[in-house]
mmCIF file of C-alpha atoms in Angstrom:
data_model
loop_
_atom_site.group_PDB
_atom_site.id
_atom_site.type_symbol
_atom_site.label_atom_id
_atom_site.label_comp_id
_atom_site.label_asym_id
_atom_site.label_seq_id
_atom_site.Cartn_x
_atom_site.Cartn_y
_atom_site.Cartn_z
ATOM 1 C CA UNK A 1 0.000 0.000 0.000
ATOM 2 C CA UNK A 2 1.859 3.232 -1.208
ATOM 3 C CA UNK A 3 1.592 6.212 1.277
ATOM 4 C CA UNK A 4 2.605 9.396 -0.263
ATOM 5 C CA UNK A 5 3.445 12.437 1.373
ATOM 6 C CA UNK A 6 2.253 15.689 0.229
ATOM 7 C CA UNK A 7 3.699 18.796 1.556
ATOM 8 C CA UNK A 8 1.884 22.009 2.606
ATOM 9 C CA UNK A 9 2.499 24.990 1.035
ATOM 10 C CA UNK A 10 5.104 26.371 3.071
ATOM 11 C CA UNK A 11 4.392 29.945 2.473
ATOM 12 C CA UNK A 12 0.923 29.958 3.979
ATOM 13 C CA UNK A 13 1.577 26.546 6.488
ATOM 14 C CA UNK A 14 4.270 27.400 8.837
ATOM 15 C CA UNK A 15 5.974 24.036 10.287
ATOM 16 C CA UNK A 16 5.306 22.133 6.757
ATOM 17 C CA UNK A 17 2.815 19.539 8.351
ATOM 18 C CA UNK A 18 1.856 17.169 5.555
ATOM 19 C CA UNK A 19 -1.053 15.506 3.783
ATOM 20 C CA UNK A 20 -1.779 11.442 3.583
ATOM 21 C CA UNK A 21 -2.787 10.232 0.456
ATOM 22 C CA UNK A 22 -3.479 6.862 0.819
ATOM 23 C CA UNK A 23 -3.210 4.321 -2.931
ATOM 24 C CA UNK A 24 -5.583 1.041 -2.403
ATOM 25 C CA UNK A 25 -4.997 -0.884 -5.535
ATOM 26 C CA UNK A 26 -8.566 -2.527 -5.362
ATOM 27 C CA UNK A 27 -12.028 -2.181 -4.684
ATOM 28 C CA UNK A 28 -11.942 -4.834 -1.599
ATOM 29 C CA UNK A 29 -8.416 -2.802 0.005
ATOM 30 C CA UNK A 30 -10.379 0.504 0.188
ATOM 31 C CA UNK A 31 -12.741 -0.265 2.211
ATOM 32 C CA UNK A 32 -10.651 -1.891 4.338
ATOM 33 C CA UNK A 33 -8.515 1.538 4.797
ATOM 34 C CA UNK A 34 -11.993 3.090 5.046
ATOM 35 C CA UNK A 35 -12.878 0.663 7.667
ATOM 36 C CA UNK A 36 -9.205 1.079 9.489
ATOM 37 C CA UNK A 37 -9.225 4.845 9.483
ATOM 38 C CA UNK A 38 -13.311 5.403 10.949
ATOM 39 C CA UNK A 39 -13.975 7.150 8.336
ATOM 40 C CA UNK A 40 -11.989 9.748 8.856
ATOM 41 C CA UNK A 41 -10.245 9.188 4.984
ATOM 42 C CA UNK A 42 -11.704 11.145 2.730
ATOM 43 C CA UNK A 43 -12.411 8.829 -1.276
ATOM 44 C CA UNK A 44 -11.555 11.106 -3.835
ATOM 45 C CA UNK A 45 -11.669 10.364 -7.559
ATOM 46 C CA UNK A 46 -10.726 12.776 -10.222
ATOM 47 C CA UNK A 47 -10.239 15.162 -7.501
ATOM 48 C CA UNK A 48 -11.664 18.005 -9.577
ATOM 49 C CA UNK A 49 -13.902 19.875 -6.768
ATOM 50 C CA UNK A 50 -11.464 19.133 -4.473
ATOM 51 C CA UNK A 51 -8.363 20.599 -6.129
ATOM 52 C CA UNK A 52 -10.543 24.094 -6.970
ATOM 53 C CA UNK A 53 -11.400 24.753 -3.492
ATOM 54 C CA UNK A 54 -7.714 23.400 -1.992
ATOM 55 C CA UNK A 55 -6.108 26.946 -1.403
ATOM 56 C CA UNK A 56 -9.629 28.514 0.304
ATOM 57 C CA UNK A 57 -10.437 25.497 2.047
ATOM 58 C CA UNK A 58 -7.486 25.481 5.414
ATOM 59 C CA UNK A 59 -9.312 22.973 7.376
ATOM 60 C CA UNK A 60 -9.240 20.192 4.420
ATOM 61 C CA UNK A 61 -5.133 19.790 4.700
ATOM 62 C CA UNK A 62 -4.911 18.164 7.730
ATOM 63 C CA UNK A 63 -6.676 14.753 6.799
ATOM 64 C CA UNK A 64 -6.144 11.320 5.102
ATOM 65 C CA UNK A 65 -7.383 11.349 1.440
ATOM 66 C CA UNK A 66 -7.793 8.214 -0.164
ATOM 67 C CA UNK A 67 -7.625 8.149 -4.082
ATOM 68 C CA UNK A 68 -9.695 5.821 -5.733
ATOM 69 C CA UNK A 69 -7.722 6.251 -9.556
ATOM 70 C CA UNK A 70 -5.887 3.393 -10.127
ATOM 71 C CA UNK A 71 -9.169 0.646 -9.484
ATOM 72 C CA UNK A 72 -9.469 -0.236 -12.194
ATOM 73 C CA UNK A 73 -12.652 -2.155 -11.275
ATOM 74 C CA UNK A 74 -14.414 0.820 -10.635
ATOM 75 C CA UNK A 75 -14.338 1.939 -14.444
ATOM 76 C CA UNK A 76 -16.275 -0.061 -16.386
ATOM 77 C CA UNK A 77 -19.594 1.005 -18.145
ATOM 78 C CA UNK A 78 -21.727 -2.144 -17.912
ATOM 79 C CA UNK A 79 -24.814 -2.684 -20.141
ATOM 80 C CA UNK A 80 -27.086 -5.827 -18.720
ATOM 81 C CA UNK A 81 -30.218 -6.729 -19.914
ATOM 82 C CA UNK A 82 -31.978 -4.636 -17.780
ATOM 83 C CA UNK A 83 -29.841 -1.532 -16.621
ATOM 84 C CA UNK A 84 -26.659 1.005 -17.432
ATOM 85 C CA UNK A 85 -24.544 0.139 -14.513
ATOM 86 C CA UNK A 86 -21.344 3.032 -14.288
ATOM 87 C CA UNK A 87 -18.733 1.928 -12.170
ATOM 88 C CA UNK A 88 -17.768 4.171 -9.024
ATOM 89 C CA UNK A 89 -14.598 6.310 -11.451
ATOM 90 C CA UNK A 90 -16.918 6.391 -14.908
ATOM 91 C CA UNK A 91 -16.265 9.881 -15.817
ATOM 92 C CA UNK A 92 -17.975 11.863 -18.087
ATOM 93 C CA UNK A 93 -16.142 11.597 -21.048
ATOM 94 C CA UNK A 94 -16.308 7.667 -20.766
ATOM 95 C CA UNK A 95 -20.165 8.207 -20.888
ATOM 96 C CA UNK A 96 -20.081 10.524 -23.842
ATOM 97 C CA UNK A 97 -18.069 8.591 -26.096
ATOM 98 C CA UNK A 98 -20.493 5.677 -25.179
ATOM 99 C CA UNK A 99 -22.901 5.483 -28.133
ATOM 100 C CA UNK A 100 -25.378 3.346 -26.836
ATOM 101 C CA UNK A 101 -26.034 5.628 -24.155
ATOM 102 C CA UNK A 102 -26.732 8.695 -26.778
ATOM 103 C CA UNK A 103 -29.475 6.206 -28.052
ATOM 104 C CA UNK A 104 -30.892 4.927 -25.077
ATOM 105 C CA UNK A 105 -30.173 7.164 -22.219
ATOM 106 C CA UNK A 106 -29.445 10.586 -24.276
ATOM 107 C CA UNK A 107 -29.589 12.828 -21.082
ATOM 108 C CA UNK A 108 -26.494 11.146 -19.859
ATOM 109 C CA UNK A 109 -24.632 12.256 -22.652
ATOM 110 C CA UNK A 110 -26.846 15.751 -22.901
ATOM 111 C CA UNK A 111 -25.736 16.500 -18.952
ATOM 112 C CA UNK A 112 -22.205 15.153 -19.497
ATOM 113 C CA UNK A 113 -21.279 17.757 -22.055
ATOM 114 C CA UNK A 114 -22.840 20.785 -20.194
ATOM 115 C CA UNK A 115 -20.438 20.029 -17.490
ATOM 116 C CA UNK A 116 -17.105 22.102 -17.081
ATOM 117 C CA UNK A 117 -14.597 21.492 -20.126
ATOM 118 C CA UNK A 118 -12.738 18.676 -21.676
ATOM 119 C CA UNK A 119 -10.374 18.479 -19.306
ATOM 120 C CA UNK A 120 -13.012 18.405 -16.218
ATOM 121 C CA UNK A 121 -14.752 15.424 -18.180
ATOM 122 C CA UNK A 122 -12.109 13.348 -18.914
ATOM 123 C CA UNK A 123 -11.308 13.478 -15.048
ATOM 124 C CA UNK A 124 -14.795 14.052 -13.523
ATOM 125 C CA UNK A 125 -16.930 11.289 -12.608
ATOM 126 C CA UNK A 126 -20.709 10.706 -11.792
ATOM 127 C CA UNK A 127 -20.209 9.319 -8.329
ATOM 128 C CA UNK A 128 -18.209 12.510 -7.324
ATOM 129 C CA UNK A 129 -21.262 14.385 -8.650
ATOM 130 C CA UNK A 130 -23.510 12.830 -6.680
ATOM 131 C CA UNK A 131 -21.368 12.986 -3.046
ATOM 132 C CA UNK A 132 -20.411 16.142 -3.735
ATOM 133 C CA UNK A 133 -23.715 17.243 -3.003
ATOM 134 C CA UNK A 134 -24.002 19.776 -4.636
ATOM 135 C CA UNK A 135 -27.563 21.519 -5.214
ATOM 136 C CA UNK A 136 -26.017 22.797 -8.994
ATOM 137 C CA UNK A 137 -24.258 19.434 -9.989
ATOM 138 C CA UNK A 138 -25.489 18.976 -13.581
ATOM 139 C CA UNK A 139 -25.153 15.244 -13.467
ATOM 140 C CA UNK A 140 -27.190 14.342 -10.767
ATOM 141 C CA UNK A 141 -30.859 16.005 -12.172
ATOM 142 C CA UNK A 142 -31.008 13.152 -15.192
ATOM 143 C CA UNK A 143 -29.465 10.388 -13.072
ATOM 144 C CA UNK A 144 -32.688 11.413 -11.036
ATOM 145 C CA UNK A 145 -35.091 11.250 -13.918
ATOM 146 C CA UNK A 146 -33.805 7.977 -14.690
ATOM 147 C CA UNK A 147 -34.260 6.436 -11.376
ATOM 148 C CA UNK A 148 -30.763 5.900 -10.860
ATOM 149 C CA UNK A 149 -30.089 3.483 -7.434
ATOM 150 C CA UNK A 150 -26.706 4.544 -5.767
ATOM 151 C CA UNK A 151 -24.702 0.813 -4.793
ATOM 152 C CA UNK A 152 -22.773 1.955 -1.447
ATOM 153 C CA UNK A 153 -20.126 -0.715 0.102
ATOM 154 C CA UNK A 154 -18.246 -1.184 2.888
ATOM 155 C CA UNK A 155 -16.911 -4.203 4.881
ATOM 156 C CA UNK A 156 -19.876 -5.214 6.164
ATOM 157 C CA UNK A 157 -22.099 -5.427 2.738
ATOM 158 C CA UNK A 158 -23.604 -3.276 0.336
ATOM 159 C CA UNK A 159 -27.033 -1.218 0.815
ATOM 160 C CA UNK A 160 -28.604 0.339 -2.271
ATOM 161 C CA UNK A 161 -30.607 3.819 -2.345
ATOM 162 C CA UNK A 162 -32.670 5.036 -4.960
ATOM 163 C CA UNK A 163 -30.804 8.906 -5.663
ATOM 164 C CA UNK A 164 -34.046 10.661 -5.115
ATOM 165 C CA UNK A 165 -33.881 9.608 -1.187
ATOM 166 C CA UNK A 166 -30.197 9.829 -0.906
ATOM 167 C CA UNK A 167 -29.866 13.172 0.266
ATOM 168 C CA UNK A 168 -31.106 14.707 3.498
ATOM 169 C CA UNK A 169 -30.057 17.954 3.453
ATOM 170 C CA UNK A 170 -27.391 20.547 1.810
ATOM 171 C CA UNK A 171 -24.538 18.410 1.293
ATOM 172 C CA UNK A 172 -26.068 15.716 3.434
ATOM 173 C CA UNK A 173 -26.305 12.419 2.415
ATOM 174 C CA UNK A 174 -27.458 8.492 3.448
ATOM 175 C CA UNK A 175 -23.886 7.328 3.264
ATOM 176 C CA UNK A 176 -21.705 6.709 5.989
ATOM 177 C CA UNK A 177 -17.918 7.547 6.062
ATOM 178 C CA UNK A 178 -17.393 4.109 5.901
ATOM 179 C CA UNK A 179 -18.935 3.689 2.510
ATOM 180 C CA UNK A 180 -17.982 3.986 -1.303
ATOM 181 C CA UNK A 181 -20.085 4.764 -4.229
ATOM 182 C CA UNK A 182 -19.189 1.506 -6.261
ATOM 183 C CA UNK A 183 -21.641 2.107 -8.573
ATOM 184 C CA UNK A 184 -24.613 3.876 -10.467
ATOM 185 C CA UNK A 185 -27.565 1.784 -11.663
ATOM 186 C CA UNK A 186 -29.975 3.491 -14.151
ATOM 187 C CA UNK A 187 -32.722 0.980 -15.278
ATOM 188 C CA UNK A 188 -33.209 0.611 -19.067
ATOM 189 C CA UNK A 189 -36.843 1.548 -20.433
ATOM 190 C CA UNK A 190 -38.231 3.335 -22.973
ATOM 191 C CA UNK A 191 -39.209 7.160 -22.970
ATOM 192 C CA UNK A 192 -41.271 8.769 -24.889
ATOM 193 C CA UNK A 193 -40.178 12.054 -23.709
ATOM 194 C CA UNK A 194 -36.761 13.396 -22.642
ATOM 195 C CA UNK A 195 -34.896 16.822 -22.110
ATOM 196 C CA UNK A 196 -32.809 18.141 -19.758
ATOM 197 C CA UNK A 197 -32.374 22.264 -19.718
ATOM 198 C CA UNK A 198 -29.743 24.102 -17.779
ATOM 199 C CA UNK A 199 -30.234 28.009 -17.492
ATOM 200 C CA UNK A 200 -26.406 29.948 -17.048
ATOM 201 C CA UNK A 201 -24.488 32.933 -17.590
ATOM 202 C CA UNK A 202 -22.533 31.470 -20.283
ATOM 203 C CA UNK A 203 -22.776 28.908 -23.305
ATOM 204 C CA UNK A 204 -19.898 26.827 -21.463
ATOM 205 C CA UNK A 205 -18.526 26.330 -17.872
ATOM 206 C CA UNK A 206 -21.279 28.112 -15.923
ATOM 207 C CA UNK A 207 -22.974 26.855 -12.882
ATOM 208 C CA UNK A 208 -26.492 26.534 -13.582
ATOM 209 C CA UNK A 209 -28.910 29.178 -12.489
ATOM 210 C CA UNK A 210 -31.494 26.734 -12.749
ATOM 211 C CA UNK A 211 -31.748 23.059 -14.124
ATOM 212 C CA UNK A 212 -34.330 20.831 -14.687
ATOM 213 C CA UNK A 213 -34.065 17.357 -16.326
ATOM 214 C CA UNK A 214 -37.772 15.548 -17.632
ATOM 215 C CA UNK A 215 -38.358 12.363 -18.723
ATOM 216 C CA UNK A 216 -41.603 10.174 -19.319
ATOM 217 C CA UNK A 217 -42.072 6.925 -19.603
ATOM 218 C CA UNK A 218 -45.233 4.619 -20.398
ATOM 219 C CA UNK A 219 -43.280 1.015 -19.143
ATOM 220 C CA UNK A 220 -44.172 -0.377 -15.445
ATOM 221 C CA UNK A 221 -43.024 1.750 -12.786
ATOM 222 C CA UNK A 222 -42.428 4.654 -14.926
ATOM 223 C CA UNK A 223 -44.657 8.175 -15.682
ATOM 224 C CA UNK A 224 -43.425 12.130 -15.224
ATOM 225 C CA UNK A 225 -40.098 12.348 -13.492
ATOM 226 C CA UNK A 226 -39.722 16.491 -13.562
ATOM 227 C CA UNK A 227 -35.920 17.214 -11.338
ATOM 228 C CA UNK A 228 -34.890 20.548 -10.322
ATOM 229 C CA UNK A 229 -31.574 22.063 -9.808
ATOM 230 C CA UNK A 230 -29.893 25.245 -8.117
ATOM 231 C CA UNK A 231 -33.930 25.797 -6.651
ATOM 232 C CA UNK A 232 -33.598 24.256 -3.070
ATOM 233 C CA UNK A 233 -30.772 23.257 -0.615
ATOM 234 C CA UNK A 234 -30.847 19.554 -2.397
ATOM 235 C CA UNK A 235 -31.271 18.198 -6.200
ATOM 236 C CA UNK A 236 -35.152 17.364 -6.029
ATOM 237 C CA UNK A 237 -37.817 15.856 -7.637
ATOM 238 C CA UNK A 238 -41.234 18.259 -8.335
ATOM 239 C CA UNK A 239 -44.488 15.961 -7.482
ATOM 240 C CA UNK A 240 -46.663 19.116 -7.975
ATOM 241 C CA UNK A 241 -45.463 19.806 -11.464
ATOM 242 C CA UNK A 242 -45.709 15.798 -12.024
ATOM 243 C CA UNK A 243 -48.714 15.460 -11.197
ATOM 244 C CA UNK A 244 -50.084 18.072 -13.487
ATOM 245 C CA UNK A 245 -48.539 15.994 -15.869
ATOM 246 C CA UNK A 246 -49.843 13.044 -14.927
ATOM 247 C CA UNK A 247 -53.413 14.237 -15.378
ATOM 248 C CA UNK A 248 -52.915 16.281 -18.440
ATOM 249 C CA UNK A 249 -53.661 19.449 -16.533
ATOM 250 C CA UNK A 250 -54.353 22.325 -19.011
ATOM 251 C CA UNK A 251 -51.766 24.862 -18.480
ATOM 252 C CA UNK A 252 -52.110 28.469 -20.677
ATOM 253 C CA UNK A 253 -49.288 30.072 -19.450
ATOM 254 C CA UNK A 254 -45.811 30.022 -17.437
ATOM 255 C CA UNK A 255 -47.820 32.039 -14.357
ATOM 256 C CA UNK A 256 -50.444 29.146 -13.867
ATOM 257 C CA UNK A 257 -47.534 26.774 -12.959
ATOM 258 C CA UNK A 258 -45.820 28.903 -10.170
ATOM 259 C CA UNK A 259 -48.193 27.758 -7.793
ATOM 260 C CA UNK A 260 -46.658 24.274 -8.025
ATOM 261 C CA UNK A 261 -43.440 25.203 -8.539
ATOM 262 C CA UNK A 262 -43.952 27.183 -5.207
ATOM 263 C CA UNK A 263 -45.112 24.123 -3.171
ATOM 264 C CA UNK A 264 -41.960 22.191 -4.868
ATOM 265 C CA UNK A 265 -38.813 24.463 -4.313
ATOM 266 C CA UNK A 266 -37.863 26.865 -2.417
ATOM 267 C CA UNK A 267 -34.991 28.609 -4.330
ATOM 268 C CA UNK A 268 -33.209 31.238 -2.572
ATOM 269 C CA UNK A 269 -31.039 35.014 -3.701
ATOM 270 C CA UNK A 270 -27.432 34.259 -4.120
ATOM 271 C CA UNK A 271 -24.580 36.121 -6.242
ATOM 272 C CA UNK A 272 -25.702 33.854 -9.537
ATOM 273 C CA UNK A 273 -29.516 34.859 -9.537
ATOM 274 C CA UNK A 274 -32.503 35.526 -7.175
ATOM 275 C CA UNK A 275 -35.239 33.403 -5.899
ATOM 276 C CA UNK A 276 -37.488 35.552 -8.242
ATOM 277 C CA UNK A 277 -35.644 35.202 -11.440
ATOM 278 C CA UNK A 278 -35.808 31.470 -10.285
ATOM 279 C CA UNK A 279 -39.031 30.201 -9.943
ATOM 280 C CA UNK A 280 -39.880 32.725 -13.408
ATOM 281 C CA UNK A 281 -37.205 30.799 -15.252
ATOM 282 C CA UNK A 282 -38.495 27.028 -14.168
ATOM 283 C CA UNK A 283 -41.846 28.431 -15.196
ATOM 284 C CA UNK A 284 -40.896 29.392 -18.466
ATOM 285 C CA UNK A 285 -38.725 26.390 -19.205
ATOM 286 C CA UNK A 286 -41.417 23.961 -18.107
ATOM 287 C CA UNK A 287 -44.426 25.451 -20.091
ATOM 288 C CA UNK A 288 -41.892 25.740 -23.075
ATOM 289 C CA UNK A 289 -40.087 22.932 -23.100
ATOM 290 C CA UNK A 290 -42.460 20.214 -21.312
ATOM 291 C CA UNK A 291 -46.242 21.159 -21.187
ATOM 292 C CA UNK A 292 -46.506 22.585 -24.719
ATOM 293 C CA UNK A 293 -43.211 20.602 -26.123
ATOM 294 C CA UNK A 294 -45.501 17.401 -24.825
ATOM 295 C CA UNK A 295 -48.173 18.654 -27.326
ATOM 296 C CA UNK A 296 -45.812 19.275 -30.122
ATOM 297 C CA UNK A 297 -43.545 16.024 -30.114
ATOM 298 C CA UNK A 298 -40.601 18.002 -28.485
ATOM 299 C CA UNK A 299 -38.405 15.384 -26.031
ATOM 300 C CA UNK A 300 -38.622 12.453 -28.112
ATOM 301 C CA UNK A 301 -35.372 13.315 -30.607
ATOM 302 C CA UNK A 302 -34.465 17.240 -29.472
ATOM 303 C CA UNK A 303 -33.325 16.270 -25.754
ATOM 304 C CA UNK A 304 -31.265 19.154 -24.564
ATOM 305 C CA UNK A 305 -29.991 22.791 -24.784
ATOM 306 C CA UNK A 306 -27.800 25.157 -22.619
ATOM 307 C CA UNK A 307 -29.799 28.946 -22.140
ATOM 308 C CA UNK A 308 -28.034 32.042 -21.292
ATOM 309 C CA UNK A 309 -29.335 35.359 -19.621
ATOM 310 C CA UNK A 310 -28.526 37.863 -17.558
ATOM 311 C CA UNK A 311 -31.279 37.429 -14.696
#
């Protein structure tokens, strides 16, 4: 087990202390350094939240980190005959240049290229999305309309949690610090309508103002999924706006849905947008893009695109 010593910046750090970075070189030895440290080792994967926030973030150099890179076990993209299974280090770019999933799960792909550049995708992967918790994380909305399952494992066995009940709160989630995402599993069905919409400052690397990610399907156990981003403390689903949907509610305008957008988020003013701007925009993307795009064959072969403002 190679333990490799990083040191602190010793222009800032006074006394040089250093940082563990701790190597497993399989799926079955990281959880037992998971297990041996409490959970006080922190999994990392491509690292790429972690390394933007390093020089802010003081508190974060005096722990264990335990990079997950070189498990190779965890990389796969698995097709069975019944699910997409992506391994705990798929990254983006592995989904992307996957073509089955831009003709069976086109979100994935759609999502995937909103999300930073190249570089971030090649690195990035969808199990960091999802523990990073964060309420703008453009992967996790159409994981959500696809009723991903999150596989968590540790020593003692693995537990499985459907992603819209794995988080509890801003950047809280139902995994302990004992646990590794080892994989994603997105179940395979047919849609009949899909689109995923992200709302930013720019046409590229922008965190999303607002996001929302639809799909419907007509097979057992499927119907509206409608997922909102960057409008509440947590990635969420809407079951007032899907159940509109559901019952073919007549909507005439943006306005008449921010009564149910109101009972499903509760967006808030930060220095990307207001709570206003917020709930306007979701309104205006859903009657758009969903409610009337339902009516007009929109989702079924047009399943993305990336707007720009400057609410």
């Amino acid at each position: 087990m190679p333990l490799h010593r990083l040191r602190r910046d010793r222009g800032r750090h006074r006394g040089g202390a250093a940082v563990s970075v701790l190597l497993p070189g399989s799926r079955r030895e990281a959880l037992e350094l998971l297990a041996r440290s409490n959970g006080a080792a922190m999994p990392i994967a491509g690292g790429t939240d972690l390394l933007v926030h390093w020089p802010q973030r003081q508190e974060e150099h005096d722990r264990a980190y335990l990079d997950l890179s070189g498990i190779a076990e965890l990389r796969p993209v698995e097709w069975t005959p019944d699910a997409l299974v992506l391994g705990g280090l798929t990254t983006y770019w592995d989904v992307i240049r996957d073509a089955r999933v831009g003709r069976e799960l086109p979100l994935l792909a759609v999502a995937a290229r909103q999300v930073g550049s190249i570089q971030i995708q090649t690195r990035g992967t969808w199990a960091g999305n999802i523990v990073n918790g964060s309420p703008a994380a453009d992967g996790v909305p159409v994981l959500m309309a696809y009723d991903a399952v999150v596989v968590l494992e540790s020593v003692a066995g693995r537990e499985e949690v459907p992603l819209e009940r794995f988080y509890e709160g801003y950047k809280q989630m139902r995994r302990r610090p004992d646990q590794l995402v080892v994989a994603i599993r997105i179940p395979r069905r047919p849609y009949t309508f899909q689109r995923f919409v992200k709302i930013g400052s720019r046409r590229a690397q922008a965190i999303a103002k607002v996001g929302l990610a639809v799909t419907h399907s007509a097979a057992g156990g499927g119907g509206w999924r409608v997922v909102a981003a960057s409008v509440a403390p947590t990635i969420r689903r809407c079951p007032s706006i899907e159940r509109l949907l559901e019952e073919q509610a007549a909507v005439h305008s943006p306005e008449e849905l921010l009564p149910a957008i109101a009972r499903d988020v509760t967006p808030i003013d930060d220095i990307r947008s207001t709570a206003e701007y917020r709930k306007l925009a979701m309104a205006r993307v859903l009657f758009y893009d969903v409610f009337r795009g339902r009516e007009q064959g929109a989702g079924s072969t047009d399943h993305g695109r990336r707007m720009t403002d400057n609410g």
